[in-house]
mmCIF file of C-alpha atoms in Angstrom:
data_model
loop_
_atom_site.group_PDB
_atom_site.id
_atom_site.type_symbol
_atom_site.label_atom_id
_atom_site.label_comp_id
_atom_site.label_asym_id
_atom_site.label_seq_id
_atom_site.Cartn_x
_atom_site.Cartn_y
_atom_site.Cartn_z
ATOM 1 C CA UNK A 30 61.664 60.984 38.563
ATOM 2 C CA UNK A 31 59.991 59.264 35.606
ATOM 3 C CA UNK A 32 56.263 59.922 35.492
ATOM 4 C CA UNK A 33 55.198 58.354 32.178
ATOM 5 C CA UNK A 34 56.653 55.275 30.494
ATOM 6 C CA UNK A 35 55.596 53.844 27.121
ATOM 7 C CA UNK A 36 57.104 50.430 26.386
ATOM 8 C CA UNK A 37 56.751 48.814 22.964
ATOM 9 C CA UNK A 38 53.399 50.488 22.311
ATOM 10 C CA UNK A 39 51.662 49.417 19.107
ATOM 11 C CA UNK A 40 48.115 50.340 18.081
ATOM 12 C CA UNK A 41 46.266 48.625 15.236
ATOM 13 C CA UNK A 42 42.851 49.591 13.877
ATOM 14 C CA UNK A 43 40.524 47.783 11.494
ATOM 15 C CA UNK A 44 39.374 49.848 8.516
ATOM 16 C CA UNK A 45 35.530 49.764 8.712
ATOM 17 C CA UNK A 46 35.185 49.815 4.910
ATOM 18 C CA UNK A 47 37.870 47.423 3.687
ATOM 19 C CA UNK A 48 38.343 45.401 6.851
ATOM 20 C CA UNK A 49 42.100 45.882 6.485
ATOM 21 C CA UNK A 50 44.220 46.034 9.632
ATOM 22 C CA UNK A 51 46.199 49.302 9.806
ATOM 23 C CA UNK A 52 48.926 50.132 12.294
ATOM 24 C CA UNK A 53 48.734 53.692 13.643
ATOM 25 C CA UNK A 54 51.877 53.474 15.804
ATOM 26 C CA UNK A 55 54.459 50.718 16.163
ATOM 27 C CA UNK A 56 56.804 49.811 18.997
ATOM 28 C CA UNK A 57 56.873 53.251 20.658
ATOM 29 C CA UNK A 58 59.225 53.271 23.630
ATOM 30 C CA UNK A 59 59.985 56.454 25.550
ATOM 31 C CA UNK A 60 59.566 57.995 28.993
ATOM 32 C CA UNK A 61 58.718 61.452 30.348
ATOM 33 C CA UNK A 62 60.168 62.876 33.548
ATOM 34 C CA UNK A 63 58.088 64.695 36.143
ATOM 35 C CA UNK A 64 57.678 68.418 35.228
ATOM 36 C CA UNK A 65 59.140 67.810 31.749
ATOM 37 C CA UNK A 66 57.588 69.497 28.697
ATOM 38 C CA UNK A 67 57.706 67.115 25.717
ATOM 39 C CA UNK A 68 56.534 68.077 22.223
ATOM 40 C CA UNK A 69 55.615 65.472 19.612
ATOM 41 C CA UNK A 70 55.678 66.431 15.946
ATOM 42 C CA UNK A 71 55.242 64.500 12.717
ATOM 43 C CA UNK A 72 53.299 64.245 9.479
ATOM 44 C CA UNK A 73 49.524 63.850 9.303
ATOM 45 C CA UNK A 74 48.515 60.280 10.035
ATOM 46 C CA UNK A 75 51.649 59.354 11.989
ATOM 47 C CA UNK A 76 49.654 58.502 15.117
ATOM 48 C CA UNK A 77 50.236 61.569 17.313
ATOM 49 C CA UNK A 78 46.610 61.895 18.418
ATOM 50 C CA UNK A 79 46.261 58.116 18.768
ATOM 51 C CA UNK A 80 49.231 58.150 21.128
ATOM 52 C CA UNK A 81 47.685 60.911 23.265
ATOM 53 C CA UNK A 82 44.366 59.055 23.401
ATOM 54 C CA UNK A 83 46.145 55.947 24.671
ATOM 55 C CA UNK A 84 47.992 57.936 27.339
ATOM 56 C CA UNK A 85 44.679 59.544 28.333
ATOM 57 C CA UNK A 86 43.099 56.098 28.605
ATOM 58 C CA UNK A 87 40.534 56.588 25.817
ATOM 59 C CA UNK A 88 42.173 53.795 23.781
ATOM 60 C CA UNK A 89 44.177 50.740 24.808
ATOM 61 C CA UNK A 90 47.386 49.643 23.064
ATOM 62 C CA UNK A 91 47.148 46.553 20.894
ATOM 63 C CA UNK A 92 50.570 45.581 22.227
ATOM 64 C CA UNK A 93 52.890 47.101 24.794
ATOM 65 C CA UNK A 94 52.206 49.022 27.987
ATOM 66 C CA UNK A 95 51.747 52.620 29.124
ATOM 67 C CA UNK A 96 52.414 53.316 32.790
ATOM 68 C CA UNK A 97 52.126 56.350 35.028
ATOM 69 C CA UNK A 98 54.272 56.095 38.158
ATOM 70 C CA UNK A 99 54.643 52.400 37.439
ATOM 71 C CA UNK A 100 50.895 51.697 37.262
ATOM 72 C CA UNK A 101 49.533 50.530 33.923
ATOM 73 C CA UNK A 102 46.827 52.795 32.489
ATOM 74 C CA UNK A 103 43.467 51.017 32.276
ATOM 75 C CA UNK A 104 41.137 53.933 31.504
ATOM 76 C CA UNK A 105 40.633 57.706 31.777
ATOM 77 C CA UNK A 106 41.558 59.461 35.005
ATOM 78 C CA UNK A 107 41.466 63.050 36.332
ATOM 79 C CA UNK A 108 45.207 62.587 36.899
ATOM 80 C CA UNK A 109 45.603 62.814 33.108
ATOM 81 C CA UNK A 110 43.914 65.936 31.778
ATOM 82 C CA UNK A 111 43.507 66.546 28.048
ATOM 83 C CA UNK A 112 43.071 69.756 26.052
ATOM 84 C CA UNK A 113 41.646 68.910 22.636
ATOM 85 C CA UNK A 114 42.231 70.579 19.291
ATOM 86 C CA UNK A 115 38.497 71.162 18.914
ATOM 87 C CA UNK A 116 36.839 73.619 21.275
ATOM 88 C CA UNK A 117 35.062 71.593 23.964
ATOM 89 C CA UNK A 118 33.348 74.344 25.963
ATOM 90 C CA UNK A 119 29.589 74.378 26.579
ATOM 91 C CA UNK A 120 28.234 77.442 24.741
ATOM 92 C CA UNK A 121 25.170 77.767 27.011
ATOM 93 C CA UNK A 122 27.304 78.085 30.165
ATOM 94 C CA UNK A 123 29.349 81.010 31.433
ATOM 95 C CA UNK A 124 33.134 80.835 31.398
ATOM 96 C CA UNK A 125 33.206 80.112 35.147
ATOM 97 C CA UNK A 126 30.531 77.415 34.817
ATOM 98 C CA UNK A 127 32.579 75.764 32.079
ATOM 99 C CA UNK A 128 35.771 75.851 34.120
ATOM 100 C CA UNK A 129 34.161 74.445 37.270
ATOM 101 C CA UNK A 130 32.227 71.724 35.433
ATOM 102 C CA UNK A 131 34.580 68.855 36.317
ATOM 103 C CA UNK A 132 34.666 69.859 39.971
ATOM 104 C CA UNK A 133 30.867 69.939 40.030
ATOM 105 C CA UNK A 134 30.648 66.463 38.522
ATOM 106 C CA UNK A 135 33.027 65.217 41.218
ATOM 107 C CA UNK A 136 30.776 66.633 43.920
ATOM 108 C CA UNK A 137 32.841 69.560 45.192
ATOM 109 C CA UNK A 138 30.770 72.050 47.184
ATOM 110 C CA UNK A 139 29.841 75.292 45.465
ATOM 111 C CA UNK A 140 31.980 77.599 47.600
ATOM 112 C CA UNK A 141 35.194 75.602 47.170
ATOM 113 C CA UNK A 142 34.779 74.982 43.462
ATOM 114 C CA UNK A 143 34.173 78.697 42.853
ATOM 115 C CA UNK A 144 37.342 79.521 44.824
ATOM 116 C CA UNK A 145 39.375 77.097 42.714
ATOM 117 C CA UNK A 146 37.734 78.308 39.498
ATOM 118 C CA UNK A 147 38.466 81.954 40.306
ATOM 119 C CA UNK A 148 42.100 81.068 41.053
ATOM 120 C CA UNK A 149 42.627 79.360 37.707
ATOM 121 C CA UNK A 150 40.782 82.028 35.761
ATOM 122 C CA UNK A 151 43.286 84.505 37.221
ATOM 123 C CA UNK A 152 46.182 82.225 36.316
ATOM 124 C CA UNK A 153 45.138 82.054 32.644
ATOM 125 C CA UNK A 154 44.358 85.778 32.477
ATOM 126 C CA UNK A 155 40.549 85.565 32.471
ATOM 127 C CA UNK A 156 39.979 86.724 36.031
ATOM 128 C CA UNK A 157 37.416 89.376 35.048
ATOM 129 C CA UNK A 158 35.550 87.237 32.520
ATOM 130 C CA UNK A 159 34.062 84.426 34.596
ATOM 131 C CA UNK A 160 30.529 85.690 34.003
ATOM 132 C CA UNK A 161 30.934 86.040 30.227
ATOM 133 C CA UNK A 162 29.425 83.628 27.718
ATOM 134 C CA UNK A 163 31.694 81.590 25.473
ATOM 135 C CA UNK A 164 30.627 83.412 22.303
ATOM 136 C CA UNK A 165 31.705 86.704 23.869
ATOM 137 C CA UNK A 166 35.340 85.564 24.023
ATOM 138 C CA UNK A 167 37.954 85.657 21.281
ATOM 139 C CA UNK A 168 39.303 82.355 19.993
ATOM 140 C CA UNK A 169 42.435 82.756 22.090
ATOM 141 C CA UNK A 170 40.430 83.461 25.234
ATOM 142 C CA UNK A 171 38.278 80.400 24.585
ATOM 143 C CA UNK A 172 41.435 78.278 24.456
ATOM 144 C CA UNK A 173 42.564 79.764 27.766
ATOM 145 C CA UNK A 174 39.201 78.838 29.278
ATOM 146 C CA UNK A 175 39.601 75.266 27.988
ATOM 147 C CA UNK A 176 43.058 75.056 29.560
ATOM 148 C CA UNK A 177 41.696 76.414 32.861
ATOM 149 C CA UNK A 178 38.914 73.788 32.811
ATOM 150 C CA UNK A 179 41.560 71.073 32.578
ATOM 151 C CA UNK A 180 43.897 72.617 35.159
ATOM 152 C CA UNK A 181 41.234 72.982 37.879
ATOM 153 C CA UNK A 182 41.226 69.181 38.144
ATOM 154 C CA UNK A 183 44.908 69.411 39.150
ATOM 155 C CA UNK A 184 46.074 66.660 36.752
ATOM 156 C CA UNK A 185 49.525 65.221 37.218
ATOM 157 C CA UNK A 186 49.944 64.935 33.455
ATOM 158 C CA UNK A 187 48.631 67.485 30.946
ATOM 159 C CA UNK A 188 47.997 66.209 27.402
ATOM 160 C CA UNK A 189 47.535 68.801 24.656
ATOM 161 C CA UNK A 190 46.498 67.858 21.107
ATOM 162 C CA UNK A 191 47.410 70.789 18.833
ATOM 163 C CA UNK A 192 45.431 73.139 21.085
ATOM 164 C CA UNK A 193 46.430 76.262 19.141
ATOM 165 C CA UNK A 194 46.503 74.729 15.658
ATOM 166 C CA UNK A 195 43.531 76.746 14.370
ATOM 167 C CA UNK A 196 44.916 80.081 15.593
ATOM 168 C CA UNK A 197 46.632 82.654 13.401
ATOM 169 C CA UNK A 198 50.408 82.944 13.810
ATOM 170 C CA UNK A 199 50.329 85.985 16.092
ATOM 171 C CA UNK A 200 47.639 84.558 18.388
ATOM 172 C CA UNK A 201 49.429 81.217 18.527
ATOM 173 C CA UNK A 202 52.686 82.914 19.592
ATOM 174 C CA UNK A 203 50.829 84.812 22.324
ATOM 175 C CA UNK A 204 49.144 81.621 23.560
ATOM 176 C CA UNK A 205 52.462 79.762 23.548
ATOM 177 C CA UNK A 206 53.937 82.483 25.757
ATOM 178 C CA UNK A 207 50.916 82.302 28.055
ATOM 179 C CA UNK A 208 51.181 78.516 28.233
ATOM 180 C CA UNK A 209 54.844 78.768 29.251
ATOM 181 C CA UNK A 210 53.923 81.260 31.942
ATOM 182 C CA UNK A 211 51.219 78.917 33.275
ATOM 183 C CA UNK A 212 53.561 75.930 33.074
ATOM 184 C CA UNK A 213 56.279 77.728 35.025
ATOM 185 C CA UNK A 214 53.663 78.697 37.630
ATOM 186 C CA UNK A 215 52.233 75.177 38.122
ATOM 187 C CA UNK A 216 55.013 72.945 36.701
ATOM 188 C CA UNK A 217 52.755 70.265 35.286
ATOM 189 C CA UNK A 218 54.221 67.466 33.195
ATOM 190 C CA UNK A 219 53.129 68.169 29.601
ATOM 191 C CA UNK A 220 52.941 66.066 26.434
ATOM 192 C CA UNK A 221 52.108 68.480 23.610
ATOM 193 C CA UNK A 222 51.317 67.540 20.007
ATOM 194 C CA UNK A 223 52.018 70.155 17.335
ATOM 195 C CA UNK A 224 52.766 70.502 13.612
ATOM 196 C CA UNK A 225 54.788 73.673 14.238
ATOM 197 C CA UNK A 226 58.571 73.447 14.510
ATOM 198 C CA UNK A 227 58.642 77.009 15.898
ATOM 199 C CA UNK A 228 56.148 76.079 18.610
ATOM 200 C CA UNK A 229 58.088 72.970 19.589
ATOM 201 C CA UNK A 230 61.370 74.901 19.785
ATOM 202 C CA UNK A 231 59.774 77.567 21.962
ATOM 203 C CA UNK A 232 58.024 75.204 24.383
ATOM 204 C CA UNK A 233 59.800 71.888 24.701
ATOM 205 C CA UNK A 234 62.452 70.432 26.950
ATOM 206 C CA UNK A 235 62.504 67.548 24.482
ATOM 207 C CA UNK A 236 61.092 66.984 20.988
ATOM 208 C CA UNK A 237 60.086 63.586 19.603
ATOM 209 C CA UNK A 238 59.610 63.304 15.832
ATOM 210 C CA UNK A 239 57.310 60.480 14.728
ATOM 211 C CA UNK A 240 57.826 58.843 11.338
ATOM 212 C CA UNK A 241 54.905 58.468 8.889
ATOM 213 C CA UNK A 242 52.366 55.835 9.885
ATOM 214 C CA UNK A 243 52.880 53.538 11.560
ATOM 215 C CA UNK A 244 54.496 56.137 13.781
ATOM 216 C CA UNK A 245 57.798 55.303 15.416
ATOM 217 C CA UNK A 246 60.322 57.650 17.022
ATOM 218 C CA UNK A 247 62.603 58.736 14.205
ATOM 219 C CA UNK A 248 64.380 61.531 16.051
ATOM 220 C CA UNK A 249 64.727 62.689 19.648
ATOM 221 C CA UNK A 250 66.051 66.190 20.359
ATOM 222 C CA UNK A 251 66.839 67.680 23.783
ATOM 223 C CA UNK A 252 66.828 71.446 24.225
ATOM 224 C CA UNK A 253 68.405 73.808 26.706
ATOM 225 C CA UNK A 254 65.967 74.225 29.587
ATOM 226 C CA UNK A 255 66.330 78.017 29.803
ATOM 227 C CA UNK A 256 63.403 80.133 28.628
ATOM 228 C CA UNK A 257 62.374 82.365 26.921
ATOM 229 C CA UNK A 258 64.344 81.226 23.893
ATOM 230 C CA UNK A 259 65.601 83.301 21.000
ATOM 231 C CA UNK A 260 64.382 81.215 18.076
ATOM 232 C CA UNK A 261 66.589 83.294 15.730
ATOM 233 C CA UNK A 262 69.832 82.479 17.559
ATOM 234 C CA UNK A 263 72.403 80.362 15.639
ATOM 235 C CA UNK A 264 71.725 77.327 17.837
ATOM 236 C CA UNK A 265 67.965 77.535 17.290
ATOM 237 C CA UNK A 266 68.405 78.060 13.554
ATOM 238 C CA UNK A 267 70.563 74.913 13.447
ATOM 239 C CA UNK A 268 67.991 72.888 15.389
ATOM 240 C CA UNK A 269 65.192 74.200 13.161
ATOM 241 C CA UNK A 270 67.138 73.054 10.123
ATOM 242 C CA UNK A 271 67.642 69.567 11.553
ATOM 243 C CA UNK A 272 63.956 69.230 12.375
ATOM 244 C CA UNK A 273 62.942 70.551 8.947
ATOM 245 C CA UNK A 274 65.248 68.051 7.264
ATOM 246 C CA UNK A 275 63.836 65.165 9.298
ATOM 247 C CA UNK A 276 60.253 66.148 8.532
ATOM 248 C CA UNK A 277 61.097 66.564 4.839
ATOM 249 C CA UNK A 278 62.464 63.008 4.806
ATOM 250 C CA UNK A 279 59.299 61.858 6.561
ATOM 251 C CA UNK A 280 57.075 63.637 4.021
ATOM 252 C CA UNK A 281 58.948 61.871 1.235
ATOM 253 C CA UNK A 282 58.432 58.522 2.924
ATOM 254 C CA UNK A 283 54.774 59.343 3.477
ATOM 255 C CA UNK A 284 54.315 60.096 -0.219
ATOM 256 C CA UNK A 285 56.023 56.851 -1.238
ATOM 257 C CA UNK A 286 53.834 54.906 1.165
ATOM 258 C CA UNK A 287 50.742 56.472 -0.398
ATOM 259 C CA UNK A 288 51.870 55.520 -3.905
ATOM 260 C CA UNK A 289 52.545 51.959 -2.779
ATOM 261 C CA UNK A 290 49.298 51.916 -0.764
ATOM 262 C CA UNK A 291 51.373 50.573 2.068
ATOM 263 C CA UNK A 292 50.922 51.148 5.813
ATOM 264 C CA UNK A 293 54.398 49.921 6.671
ATOM 265 C CA UNK A 294 56.019 53.362 7.062
ATOM 266 C CA UNK A 295 59.721 54.030 7.549
ATOM 267 C CA UNK A 296 60.966 51.859 10.355
ATOM 268 C CA UNK A 297 64.454 52.063 11.742
ATOM 269 C CA UNK A 298 66.454 52.896 14.819
ATOM 270 C CA UNK A 299 65.710 56.309 16.276
ATOM 271 C CA UNK A 300 68.432 58.934 16.389
ATOM 272 C CA UNK A 301 69.092 61.299 19.221
ATOM 273 C CA UNK A 302 70.438 64.837 19.084
ATOM 274 C CA UNK A 303 71.660 66.091 22.455
#
């Protein structure tokens, strides 16, 4: 069952200094099935975060439509939870108070919201740390708390904007493994933005590569659904090479666009690798 559908989505901004109109993404058309894990990768400035913000309802497309279960998105909703790249926890609150914050705003009674909070703290591996302050947690634990705060709202669609981008390689790998464990436990539909090919290969059912701005889908790659994956297997090495080649082409196009001071980007039909 298709959960999310983007049809001809284009987003244009006006530069506040020059007044020039700049396209962030152009004519994006794709869909995401229920319980699917989709990773989006691409060069800086290709519109990955803009796309997530439109799906979340923070921004509206200039042209095209974004629908969830056939209903066009017209603003933010608890059904679409977002985990940001920047840490968004309240430092003056305990971990449990941070996680239950959305439930409190929605008016859930104290007993029930604490039950739900305790459940999700256990799921993300922070079951004994609900009373701790944010500064007492490691960076990885803080990210887990941020994920728990989104999951307690029971969103149908989980949007993640490079949530582990600031982590060192070892911590990122551990968090990726934890995220897969949580995903297999709750089976949320996930759209995950990352710069890391390794991360995308480990996590995704499907990878979408966006071209340099304005972002379009330059490559779509489907992966075997079985996990955990051996990223050093011949098949994974081949897929890594294809993704690296595509991103290298995109970086070249991005550099040429910069020299020409053009926002047109590389536009062409997307390719699909089964």
